[in-house]
Amino acid sequence: MDKIIVHGGATLNGSVRISGSKNSALPILAATLLTKEPCIISRVPDLSDIHYMLTLLSELGCEVERASGTVTVKAEKILTEAPYDIVRKMRASVCILGPLLGREKKATVSLPGGCIIGDRPIDIHLKGFEALGAAVLVQAGNVKVLASELRGATINLRSKFGSTVLGTDNVMMAAVLAEGTTVIDGAAEEPEVVDLANFLIKMGAKIEGAGTRRIIIEGVKELHGAEHAVIPDRIEAGTFLIAAAISGKEVTLKRTDPAHLKSLTGPLIQAGLSITSRRDEITIRADGTRRPLELETMPYPGFPTDMQAQMCAMLATTAGISVITENVFPQRYMHVAELKRMGANIELQGSTAIINGVAKLSGAPVMASDLRASAALVLAGLQAEGTTEINRVYHIDRGYESIDEKLNSLGANIERVKV
Ligand code: UD1
């Protein structure tokens, strides 16, 4: 198990290229199950979660080829049962349910594992499949969905925490091959849902309204192969923006999409950072002074839950009192205990973190507990006095392509140690 050692105090400067989006690539790769013809997906990031998805597709019988960032999948003959051994490693495996149900009218997948960010049910995905006419059976740790035919329906996918991203993806992927019209109300509006819809449209699906709360899908008989380039990863980009806000002088993100990052750049500007955007680039300038913030996480276009931990790391050393409320995953605060070990002053009151900014954090051995929490610890380490040793970094490798090398290219001093 690798360790990351961050030597604090470096100043970041220069430019960094943003990778393709993990959360887009995963459902898009799953969607290749919808056709027998080959699909070519480019700008696929090199991450362990992507590796699990490609292994899963191979185990299901797909021919999978990968040449640097381009993946070709041909799902000519496929199985409909996913092996537990792979599924347990990645929660996003659940998004093969929709395409398998759409194409083969049946699927069996183990209940998902993945990030430990509280209770993560899939009841709304299953409710959506039932509305399309599938029977759902949860038994011995597996979810089984089965239909003699799928029929379009009007479905509301909103949960008490807002819309569901993978739930919207899953139901959309099943509905593209259903008979008749499906209306998804309360749909997730995330750019990754739009990216998946655009890929499905290239495959011959009829979808309108992706990116709004209502998606309308006209079922078609079959889909064909297509080529698609995955959108830039807005969470990776956001993580680098916060790294620069904490330790930067001037950092430019290249190959990103500024429009997807407004809910983060807005608060950063409010905190006193200078940010300019051009087409696919964002430049952030930091002078070390920041103002505290009051924020709450919301589904897109609100402030993303996937940026909450990194924002906590920044606010931990921002003078004054900041308040963050986590509405999407109310228990997503595993990073707080670790940040406190580094000297942060953070009090949790239910799903709200009250952060009293301190002048300095100090390096300490800390434990990565989930993907974004791990990123927050790296960011905390950048600004800490001394060295921060982050254990269990496999969490960070699930979602960040060479984060240590990319930060080092900007001037950070991070070592990766094989243990
Ligand atoms: C996706 C992202 C994840 C991000 C999250 C919210 C991927 C691979 N992962 O996860 O990085 O943090 O969106 O932006 O794209 N819920 C239910 N029942 C369900 C489904 C969800 O109650 O059937 C609840 C969840 O517990 C959570 C909220 O709805 O409180 C949002 O979850 P959801 O949008 O489904 O997250 P994911 O799609 O799993």
Short mmCIF file of C-alpha atoms and ligand atoms in Angstrom, two decimals:
data_model
loop_
_atom_site.label_atom_id
_atom_site.label_comp_id
_atom_site.label_asym_id
_atom_site.label_seq_id
_atom_site.Cartn_x
_atom_site.Cartn_y
_atom_site.Cartn_z
CA MET A 1 0.00 0.00 0.00
CA ASP A 2 1.54 3.32 -1.09
CA LYS A 3 1.98 6.29 1.20
CA ILE A 4 2.13 9.93 0.18
CA ILE A 5 4.47 12.25 2.03
CA VAL A 6 3.77 15.95 1.59
CA HIS A 7 6.51 18.38 2.62
CA GLY A 8 4.60 21.56 3.44
CA GLY A 9 5.37 25.13 2.56
CA ALA A 10 5.94 25.01 -1.21
CA THR A 11 4.49 27.69 -3.48
CA LEU A 12 2.56 26.50 -6.54
CA ASN A 13 3.07 28.21 -9.84
CA GLY A 14 2.60 27.27 -13.51
CA SER A 15 0.04 25.29 -15.47
CA VAL A 16 -1.51 21.84 -15.23
CA ARG A 17 -3.61 19.81 -17.64
CA ILE A 18 -6.93 18.48 -16.36
CA SER A 19 -7.85 14.84 -17.08
CA GLY A 20 -11.11 13.42 -18.40
CA SER A 21 -13.91 13.10 -15.87
CA LYS A 22 -14.04 9.90 -13.81
CA ASN A 23 -17.73 10.33 -13.05
CA SER A 24 -18.53 10.75 -16.76
CA ALA A 25 -16.26 7.99 -17.99
CA LEU A 26 -17.67 5.32 -15.64
CA PRO A 27 -21.34 5.43 -16.80
CA ILE A 28 -20.25 6.05 -20.42
CA LEU A 29 -18.14 2.87 -20.33
CA ALA A 30 -21.14 1.04 -18.83
CA ALA A 31 -23.32 2.39 -21.66
CA THR A 32 -21.16 0.57 -24.23
CA LEU A 33 -23.02 -2.57 -23.02
CA LEU A 34 -26.08 -1.25 -24.86
CA THR A 35 -24.78 -2.19 -28.33
CA LYS A 36 -23.08 -5.13 -30.04
CA GLU A 37 -21.03 -2.70 -32.11
CA PRO A 38 -17.68 -1.26 -31.04
CA CYS A 39 -17.58 2.05 -29.17
CA ILE A 40 -14.49 4.23 -28.93
CA ILE A 41 -14.19 6.42 -25.86
CA SER A 42 -11.35 8.91 -25.60
CA ARG A 43 -9.99 11.04 -22.76
CA VAL A 44 -10.58 8.21 -20.32
CA PRO A 45 -8.51 8.93 -17.19
CA ASP A 46 -6.01 6.37 -15.92
CA LEU A 47 -7.53 5.61 -12.51
CA SER A 48 -8.14 2.49 -10.47
CA ASP A 49 -11.94 2.97 -10.64
CA ILE A 50 -11.69 3.01 -14.45
CA HIS A 51 -9.52 -0.11 -14.31
CA TYR A 52 -12.22 -1.86 -12.22
CA MET A 53 -14.90 -0.84 -14.72
CA LEU A 54 -12.85 -2.19 -17.67
CA THR A 55 -12.21 -5.44 -15.78
CA LEU A 56 -15.92 -5.69 -15.05
CA LEU A 57 -16.77 -5.18 -18.74
CA SER A 58 -14.24 -7.89 -19.70
CA GLU A 59 -15.72 -10.28 -17.13
CA LEU A 60 -19.13 -9.65 -18.68
CA GLY A 61 -17.72 -10.85 -22.02
CA CYS A 62 -16.81 -7.54 -23.71
CA GLU A 63 -13.69 -7.16 -25.82
CA VAL A 64 -11.85 -4.26 -24.22
CA GLU A 65 -8.78 -2.53 -25.62
CA ARG A 66 -6.99 0.39 -24.09
CA ALA A 67 -4.35 2.54 -25.78
CA SER A 68 -3.32 5.41 -23.53
CA GLY A 69 -6.48 7.45 -22.94
CA THR A 70 -8.64 5.74 -25.57
CA VAL A 71 -10.74 2.69 -24.79
CA THR A 72 -12.53 0.53 -27.35
CA VAL A 73 -15.29 -1.75 -26.09
CA LYS A 74 -17.15 -4.31 -28.16
CA ALA A 75 -20.00 -5.93 -26.24
CA GLU A 76 -21.06 -8.50 -28.82
CA LYS A 77 -22.06 -11.31 -26.49
CA ILE A 78 -22.50 -10.46 -22.85
CA LEU A 79 -23.29 -12.07 -19.53
CA THR A 80 -25.77 -10.42 -17.21
CA GLU A 81 -24.32 -11.39 -13.83
CA ALA A 82 -21.53 -9.27 -12.38
CA PRO A 83 -18.95 -11.00 -10.18
CA TYR A 84 -18.93 -9.81 -6.55
CA ASP A 85 -15.15 -9.67 -6.44
CA ILE A 86 -15.04 -6.65 -8.75
CA VAL A 87 -18.35 -5.03 -7.87
CA ARG A 88 -17.45 -4.81 -4.18
CA LYS A 89 -14.44 -2.63 -5.01
CA MET A 90 -16.39 0.11 -6.71
CA ARG A 91 -19.80 1.53 -5.98
CA ALA A 92 -20.21 2.85 -9.54
CA SER A 93 -20.46 -0.80 -10.71
CA VAL A 94 -24.15 -0.32 -9.99
CA CYS A 95 -24.44 1.63 -13.25
CA ILE A 96 -24.18 -1.55 -15.32
CA LEU A 97 -27.69 -2.44 -14.08
CA GLY A 98 -29.43 0.06 -16.41
CA PRO A 99 -27.72 -0.93 -19.68
CA LEU A 100 -27.96 -4.69 -18.95
CA LEU A 101 -31.64 -4.34 -18.15
CA GLY A 102 -32.17 -2.21 -21.28
CA ARG A 103 -30.46 -4.65 -23.63
CA GLU A 104 -30.92 -8.10 -22.07
CA LYS A 105 -33.98 -7.36 -19.89
CA LYS A 106 -32.17 -8.84 -16.90
CA ALA A 107 -29.18 -8.18 -14.65
CA THR A 108 -27.74 -9.39 -11.37
CA VAL A 109 -25.24 -7.22 -9.52
CA SER A 110 -23.98 -7.37 -5.94
CA LEU A 111 -25.01 -4.48 -3.75
CA PRO A 112 -22.32 -1.84 -4.16
CA GLY A 113 -19.35 -1.05 -1.94
CA GLY A 114 -17.04 1.91 -2.61
CA CYS A 115 -16.55 5.19 -0.77
CA ILE A 116 -17.50 5.11 2.89
CA ILE A 117 -19.51 8.32 2.88
CA GLY A 118 -22.47 7.26 4.88
CA ASP A 119 -25.40 5.17 3.92
CA ARG A 120 -25.60 5.03 0.11
CA PRO A 121 -28.80 3.27 -0.90
CA ILE A 122 -29.90 2.52 -4.49
CA ASP A 123 -33.62 2.38 -3.72
CA ILE A 124 -34.41 5.15 -6.22
CA HIS A 125 -32.55 3.41 -9.07
CA LEU A 126 -34.66 0.34 -8.32
CA LYS A 127 -37.88 2.35 -8.09
CA GLY A 128 -37.08 3.70 -11.58
CA PHE A 129 -36.53 0.19 -13.00
CA GLU A 130 -39.83 -0.96 -11.47
CA ALA A 131 -41.64 1.96 -13.09
CA LEU A 132 -40.27 0.74 -16.45
CA GLY A 133 -41.85 -2.67 -15.77
CA ALA A 134 -38.98 -4.61 -14.19
CA ALA A 135 -39.28 -6.89 -11.19
CA VAL A 136 -36.63 -6.22 -8.55
CA LEU A 137 -35.34 -8.81 -6.11
CA VAL A 138 -32.81 -8.10 -3.39
CA GLN A 139 -31.40 -11.37 -2.11
CA ALA A 140 -28.16 -12.65 -0.56
CA GLY A 141 -26.33 -9.38 -1.18
CA ASN A 142 -27.40 -9.24 -4.83
CA VAL A 143 -29.83 -7.06 -6.73
CA LYS A 144 -31.65 -8.86 -9.51
CA VAL A 145 -33.74 -6.94 -12.07
CA LEU A 146 -35.83 -8.75 -14.62
CA ALA A 147 -38.46 -7.76 -17.21
CA SER A 148 -40.29 -9.46 -20.04
CA GLU A 149 -40.46 -6.04 -21.69
CA LEU A 150 -39.64 -2.48 -20.66
CA ARG A 151 -42.30 0.18 -21.18
CA GLY A 152 -41.81 3.94 -20.99
CA ALA A 153 -43.24 5.63 -17.89
CA THR A 154 -43.20 8.90 -15.97
CA ILE A 155 -40.81 8.56 -13.04
CA ASN A 156 -39.75 10.96 -10.30
CA LEU A 157 -36.18 10.22 -9.18
CA ARG A 158 -35.82 12.81 -6.46
CA SER A 159 -34.61 11.57 -3.07
CA LYS A 160 -34.86 13.48 0.20
CA PHE A 161 -31.25 14.58 -0.43
CA GLY A 162 -31.97 15.90 -3.92
CA SER A 163 -31.60 14.20 -7.28
CA THR A 164 -29.52 11.07 -7.82
CA VAL A 165 -26.74 11.18 -10.41
CA LEU A 166 -26.11 7.48 -11.03
CA GLY A 167 -29.84 6.80 -10.53
CA THR A 168 -30.65 9.21 -13.38
CA ASP A 169 -27.89 7.60 -15.50
CA ASN A 170 -29.15 4.11 -14.77
CA VAL A 171 -32.82 4.78 -15.56
CA MET A 172 -31.87 6.75 -18.69
CA MET A 173 -29.72 3.83 -19.92
CA ALA A 174 -32.55 1.34 -19.39
CA ALA A 175 -35.19 3.64 -20.92
CA VAL A 176 -33.37 4.27 -24.22
CA LEU A 177 -34.34 0.74 -25.31
CA ALA A 178 -37.81 0.69 -23.66
CA GLU A 179 -41.02 0.73 -25.67
CA GLY A 180 -42.51 4.26 -25.81
CA THR A 181 -41.76 7.47 -23.95
CA THR A 182 -40.10 7.82 -20.54
CA VAL A 183 -40.21 11.08 -18.63
CA ILE A 184 -37.70 11.41 -15.78
CA ASP A 185 -38.72 14.17 -13.36
CA GLY A 186 -36.38 15.29 -10.61
CA ALA A 187 -33.47 14.27 -12.86
CA ALA A 188 -29.91 15.10 -11.84
CA GLU A 189 -28.62 18.09 -13.84
CA GLU A 190 -24.89 17.35 -13.45
CA PRO A 191 -22.63 17.86 -16.51
CA GLU A 192 -21.73 14.14 -16.28
CA VAL A 193 -25.39 13.22 -16.90
CA VAL A 194 -25.39 15.49 -19.96
CA ASP A 195 -22.16 13.86 -21.17
CA LEU A 196 -23.70 10.39 -20.88
CA ALA A 197 -26.86 11.58 -22.68
CA ASN A 198 -24.72 13.02 -25.50
CA PHE A 199 -22.95 9.69 -25.89
CA LEU A 200 -26.26 7.80 -25.91
CA ILE A 201 -27.60 10.22 -28.56
CA LYS A 202 -24.51 9.48 -30.70
CA MET A 203 -25.41 5.77 -30.31
CA GLY A 204 -28.87 6.49 -31.76
CA ALA A 205 -30.89 7.18 -28.59
CA LYS A 206 -33.60 9.84 -28.56
CA ILE A 207 -33.13 11.99 -25.46
CA GLU A 208 -34.19 15.56 -24.75
CA GLY A 209 -33.71 17.76 -21.70
CA ALA A 210 -30.49 16.32 -20.24
CA GLY A 211 -29.04 19.01 -17.97
CA THR A 212 -32.53 20.03 -16.78
CA ARG A 213 -34.84 18.50 -14.16
CA ARG A 214 -36.95 16.78 -16.80
CA ILE A 215 -35.43 14.31 -19.27
CA ILE A 216 -37.63 12.86 -22.01
CA ILE A 217 -36.58 9.64 -23.69
CA GLU A 218 -38.23 8.12 -26.75
CA GLY A 219 -37.34 4.43 -26.78
CA VAL A 220 -35.65 3.00 -29.90
CA LYS A 221 -35.30 -0.64 -31.05
CA GLU A 222 -31.50 -0.73 -30.95
CA LEU A 223 -28.38 1.36 -30.58
CA HIS A 224 -25.20 1.36 -32.65
CA GLY A 225 -21.49 1.97 -31.99
CA ALA A 226 -20.23 5.53 -31.48
CA GLU A 227 -17.15 7.58 -30.67
CA HIS A 228 -17.04 10.02 -27.79
CA ALA A 229 -14.54 12.16 -25.86
CA VAL A 230 -15.22 12.43 -22.12
CA ILE A 231 -15.63 15.95 -20.63
CA PRO A 232 -12.94 17.40 -18.33
CA ASP A 233 -13.04 16.39 -14.67
CA ARG A 234 -14.53 19.36 -12.79
CA ILE A 235 -13.70 17.88 -9.40
CA GLU A 236 -10.03 17.36 -10.28
CA ALA A 237 -9.99 20.92 -11.64
CA GLY A 238 -11.68 22.20 -8.48
CA THR A 239 -9.13 20.39 -6.31
CA PHE A 240 -6.27 22.11 -8.17
CA LEU A 241 -8.03 25.48 -7.83
CA ILE A 242 -8.14 25.00 -4.06
CA ALA A 243 -4.51 23.80 -3.99
CA ALA A 244 -3.59 27.05 -5.74
CA ALA A 245 -5.83 29.13 -3.46
CA ILE A 246 -3.99 27.66 -0.46
CA SER A 247 -0.40 27.54 -1.70
CA GLY A 248 -0.33 29.26 -5.02
CA LYS A 249 0.98 32.32 -6.66
CA GLU A 250 -0.50 31.89 -10.14
CA VAL A 251 -1.80 28.59 -11.51
CA THR A 252 -3.52 27.94 -14.84
CA LEU A 253 -5.70 24.89 -15.43
CA LYS A 254 -5.70 23.77 -19.05
CA ARG A 255 -8.27 21.66 -20.90
CA THR A 256 -10.99 22.35 -18.37
CA ASP A 257 -14.53 23.71 -18.68
CA PRO A 258 -14.98 26.96 -16.70
CA ALA A 259 -18.78 26.78 -17.10
CA HIS A 260 -18.89 23.59 -14.99
CA LEU A 261 -16.93 25.21 -12.16
CA LYS A 262 -19.01 28.32 -11.45
CA SER A 263 -20.33 27.01 -8.14
CA LEU A 264 -16.72 26.78 -6.94
CA THR A 265 -15.12 29.79 -8.63
CA GLY A 266 -17.96 31.98 -7.25
CA PRO A 267 -17.11 31.21 -3.59
CA LEU A 268 -13.36 31.40 -4.31
CA ILE A 269 -13.82 34.92 -5.70
CA GLN A 270 -15.95 35.76 -2.66
CA ALA A 271 -13.07 34.50 -0.48
CA GLY A 272 -10.78 37.01 -2.20
CA LEU A 273 -9.06 34.96 -4.90
CA SER A 274 -8.59 36.41 -8.36
CA ILE A 275 -9.90 34.11 -11.11
CA THR A 276 -10.00 34.62 -14.86
CA SER A 277 -11.38 32.17 -17.44
CA ARG A 278 -10.82 31.81 -21.16
CA ARG A 279 -12.46 29.10 -23.29
CA ASP A 280 -10.96 25.93 -21.78
CA GLU A 281 -8.62 27.54 -19.25
CA ILE A 282 -8.89 29.02 -15.77
CA THR A 283 -6.18 31.06 -14.05
CA ILE A 284 -6.19 31.62 -10.31
CA ARG A 285 -3.97 34.11 -8.48
CA ALA A 286 -3.49 33.91 -4.74
CA ASP A 287 -1.72 36.28 -2.36
CA GLY A 288 -2.20 34.33 0.85
CA THR A 289 -5.08 36.41 2.23
CA ARG A 290 -8.58 34.92 2.22
CA ARG A 291 -11.96 35.70 3.72
CA PRO A 292 -14.15 33.07 5.47
CA LEU A 293 -17.17 31.59 3.69
CA GLU A 294 -20.61 30.21 4.42
CA LEU A 295 -21.50 27.40 2.04
CA GLU A 296 -23.87 24.48 1.65
CA THR A 297 -23.52 21.54 -0.70
CA MET A 298 -26.33 20.97 -3.18
CA PRO A 299 -26.86 18.97 -6.35
CA TYR A 300 -25.57 20.72 -9.51
CA PRO A 301 -25.56 23.64 -10.18
CA GLY A 302 -25.04 24.09 -6.41
CA PHE A 303 -21.73 23.77 -4.56
CA PRO A 304 -20.61 20.13 -5.08
CA THR A 305 -20.40 17.67 -2.21
CA ASP A 306 -17.30 16.29 -3.96
CA MET A 307 -15.52 19.60 -3.19
CA GLN A 308 -16.64 19.92 0.44
CA ALA A 309 -13.62 18.20 2.04
CA GLN A 310 -11.11 20.18 -0.03
CA MET A 311 -12.93 23.42 0.83
CA CYS A 312 -12.72 22.49 4.55
CA ALA A 313 -8.94 22.16 4.12
CA MET A 314 -8.76 25.68 2.67
CA LEU A 315 -11.06 27.25 5.26
CA ALA A 316 -9.11 25.56 8.07
CA THR A 317 -6.41 28.21 7.57
CA THR A 318 -8.65 31.09 6.49
CA ALA A 319 -8.88 33.66 9.31
CA GLY A 320 -12.40 34.02 10.74
CA ILE A 321 -15.32 31.64 11.13
CA SER A 322 -16.55 29.66 8.12
CA VAL A 323 -19.61 27.42 8.04
CA ILE A 324 -20.19 24.50 5.67
CA THR A 325 -23.41 22.48 5.62
CA GLU A 326 -23.40 19.11 3.86
CA ASN A 327 -26.86 18.44 2.42
CA VAL A 328 -26.09 15.68 -0.09
CA PHE A 329 -24.23 13.21 2.15
CA PRO A 330 -24.86 14.58 5.68
CA GLN A 331 -22.25 12.27 7.25
CA ARG A 332 -19.44 13.07 4.83
CA TYR A 333 -17.00 14.45 7.39
CA MET A 334 -14.34 11.75 7.81
CA HIS A 335 -11.64 14.29 6.92
CA VAL A 336 -12.52 16.49 9.92
CA ALA A 337 -10.94 14.24 12.56
CA GLU A 338 -7.75 14.03 10.48
CA LEU A 339 -7.63 17.80 9.85
CA LYS A 340 -8.04 18.32 13.60
CA ARG A 341 -5.00 16.11 14.18
CA MET A 342 -3.11 18.62 12.03
CA GLY A 343 -4.25 21.49 14.26
CA ALA A 344 -7.48 22.59 12.54
CA ASN A 345 -10.24 24.02 14.73
CA ILE A 346 -13.45 22.48 13.36
CA GLU A 347 -16.61 21.68 15.28
CA LEU A 348 -19.27 19.43 13.83
CA GLN A 349 -22.92 20.14 14.64
CA GLY A 350 -24.91 17.49 12.82
CA SER A 351 -24.30 18.04 9.11
CA THR A 352 -22.72 21.46 9.67
CA ALA A 353 -19.01 22.13 10.15
CA ILE A 354 -18.03 25.31 11.96
CA ILE A 355 -14.47 26.13 11.03
CA ASN A 356 -12.48 28.62 13.06
CA GLY A 357 -9.49 29.41 10.84
CA VAL A 358 -6.07 28.90 12.43
CA ALA A 359 -2.83 30.56 11.32
CA LYS A 360 -1.02 27.30 10.51
CA LEU A 361 -1.57 23.54 10.36
CA SER A 362 1.20 21.18 11.38
CA GLY A 363 2.19 18.04 9.50
CA ALA A 364 1.13 14.71 11.03
CA PRO A 365 0.59 11.08 10.02
CA VAL A 366 -3.01 10.88 8.78
CA MET A 367 -5.28 8.26 7.25
CA ALA A 368 -7.08 8.61 3.92
CA SER A 369 -10.65 7.38 4.43
CA ASP A 370 -12.36 8.12 1.13
CA LEU A 371 -11.51 9.68 -2.18
CA ARG A 372 -12.22 13.37 -1.62
CA ALA A 373 -11.22 13.25 2.07
CA SER A 374 -7.80 12.03 0.91
CA ALA A 375 -7.49 14.94 -1.50
CA ALA A 376 -8.31 17.30 1.38
CA LEU A 377 -5.44 15.82 3.40
CA VAL A 378 -2.99 16.40 0.54
CA LEU A 379 -4.19 20.03 0.35
CA ALA A 380 -3.83 20.39 4.11
CA GLY A 381 -0.31 18.93 3.87
CA LEU A 382 0.69 21.51 1.25
CA GLN A 383 0.11 24.35 3.69
CA ALA A 384 1.24 22.58 6.89
CA GLU A 385 4.47 23.12 8.73
CA GLY A 386 6.60 19.99 8.42
CA THR A 387 5.65 16.73 6.73
CA THR A 388 2.28 15.06 6.41
CA GLU A 389 2.26 11.32 5.86
CA ILE A 390 -0.94 10.10 4.22
CA ASN A 391 -1.63 6.39 4.50
CA ARG A 392 -4.07 4.26 2.48
CA VAL A 393 -3.63 6.37 -0.64
CA TYR A 394 -5.38 3.79 -2.80
CA HIS A 395 -8.44 5.95 -2.10
CA ILE A 396 -6.87 8.91 -3.88
CA ASP A 397 -5.73 6.78 -6.83
CA ARG A 398 -9.36 5.85 -7.43
CA GLY A 399 -10.13 9.35 -8.60
CA TYR A 400 -7.02 11.46 -9.27
CA GLU A 401 -4.64 10.78 -12.13
CA SER A 402 -1.07 11.21 -10.75
CA ILE A 403 -2.06 13.92 -8.28
CA ASP A 404 1.42 13.83 -6.71
CA GLU A 405 3.21 14.26 -10.06
CA LYS A 406 0.82 16.99 -11.22
CA LEU A 407 1.22 18.97 -7.97
CA ASN A 408 5.01 18.48 -8.10
CA SER A 409 5.03 19.88 -11.65
CA LEU A 410 3.57 23.07 -10.09
CA GLY A 411 6.29 23.20 -7.43
CA ALA A 412 4.93 21.01 -4.62
CA ASN A 413 7.22 18.64 -2.76
CA ILE A 414 5.37 15.32 -2.55
CA GLU A 415 6.88 11.84 -2.40
CA ARG A 416 5.13 8.56 -3.02
CA VAL A 417 6.56 5.70 -1.00
CA LYS A 418 5.86 2.06 -1.82
CA VAL A 419 5.24 0.21 1.42
C1 UD1 B 1 -22.39 10.54 -7.74
C2 UD1 B 1 -20.90 10.70 -7.85
C3 UD1 B 1 -20.30 11.12 -6.53
C4 UD1 B 1 -21.01 12.36 -5.98
C5 UD1 B 1 -22.53 12.17 -5.96
C6 UD1 B 1 -23.30 13.43 -5.59
C7 UD1 B 1 -20.32 9.07 -9.57
C8 UD1 B 1 -19.59 7.83 -9.92
N1 UD1 B 1 -20.33 9.42 -8.28
O1 UD1 B 1 -22.64 9.49 -6.83
O2 UD1 B 1 -18.92 11.41 -6.73
O3 UD1 B 1 -20.57 12.62 -4.67
O4 UD1 B 1 -22.98 11.76 -7.27
O5 UD1 B 1 -22.96 14.47 -6.45
O6 UD1 B 1 -20.83 9.76 -10.42
N2 UD1 B 1 -29.80 8.45 -2.74
C9 UD1 B 1 -30.84 7.75 -2.23
N3 UD1 B 1 -31.32 6.67 -2.94
C10 UD1 B 1 -30.80 6.30 -4.14
C11 UD1 B 1 -29.71 7.05 -4.65
C12 UD1 B 1 -29.24 8.13 -3.94
O7 UD1 B 1 -31.35 8.05 -1.15
O8 UD1 B 1 -31.27 5.33 -4.74
C13 UD1 B 1 -29.25 9.61 -1.99
C14 UD1 B 1 -27.79 9.37 -1.57
O9 UD1 B 1 -27.70 8.63 -0.37
C15 UD1 B 1 -27.29 10.80 -1.43
C16 UD1 B 1 -28.06 11.55 -2.53
O10 UD1 B 1 -29.19 10.73 -2.84
O11 UD1 B 1 -27.67 11.32 -0.17
C17 UD1 B 1 -27.26 11.80 -3.81
O12 UD1 B 1 -26.63 10.58 -4.21
P1 UD1 B 1 -26.32 10.25 -5.73
O13 UD1 B 1 -26.47 11.48 -6.57
O14 UD1 B 1 -27.11 9.06 -6.13
O15 UD1 B 1 -24.80 9.85 -5.70
P2 UD1 B 1 -24.11 8.88 -6.73
O16 UD1 B 1 -24.79 8.99 -8.04
O17 UD1 B 1 -23.96 7.54 -6.13
#
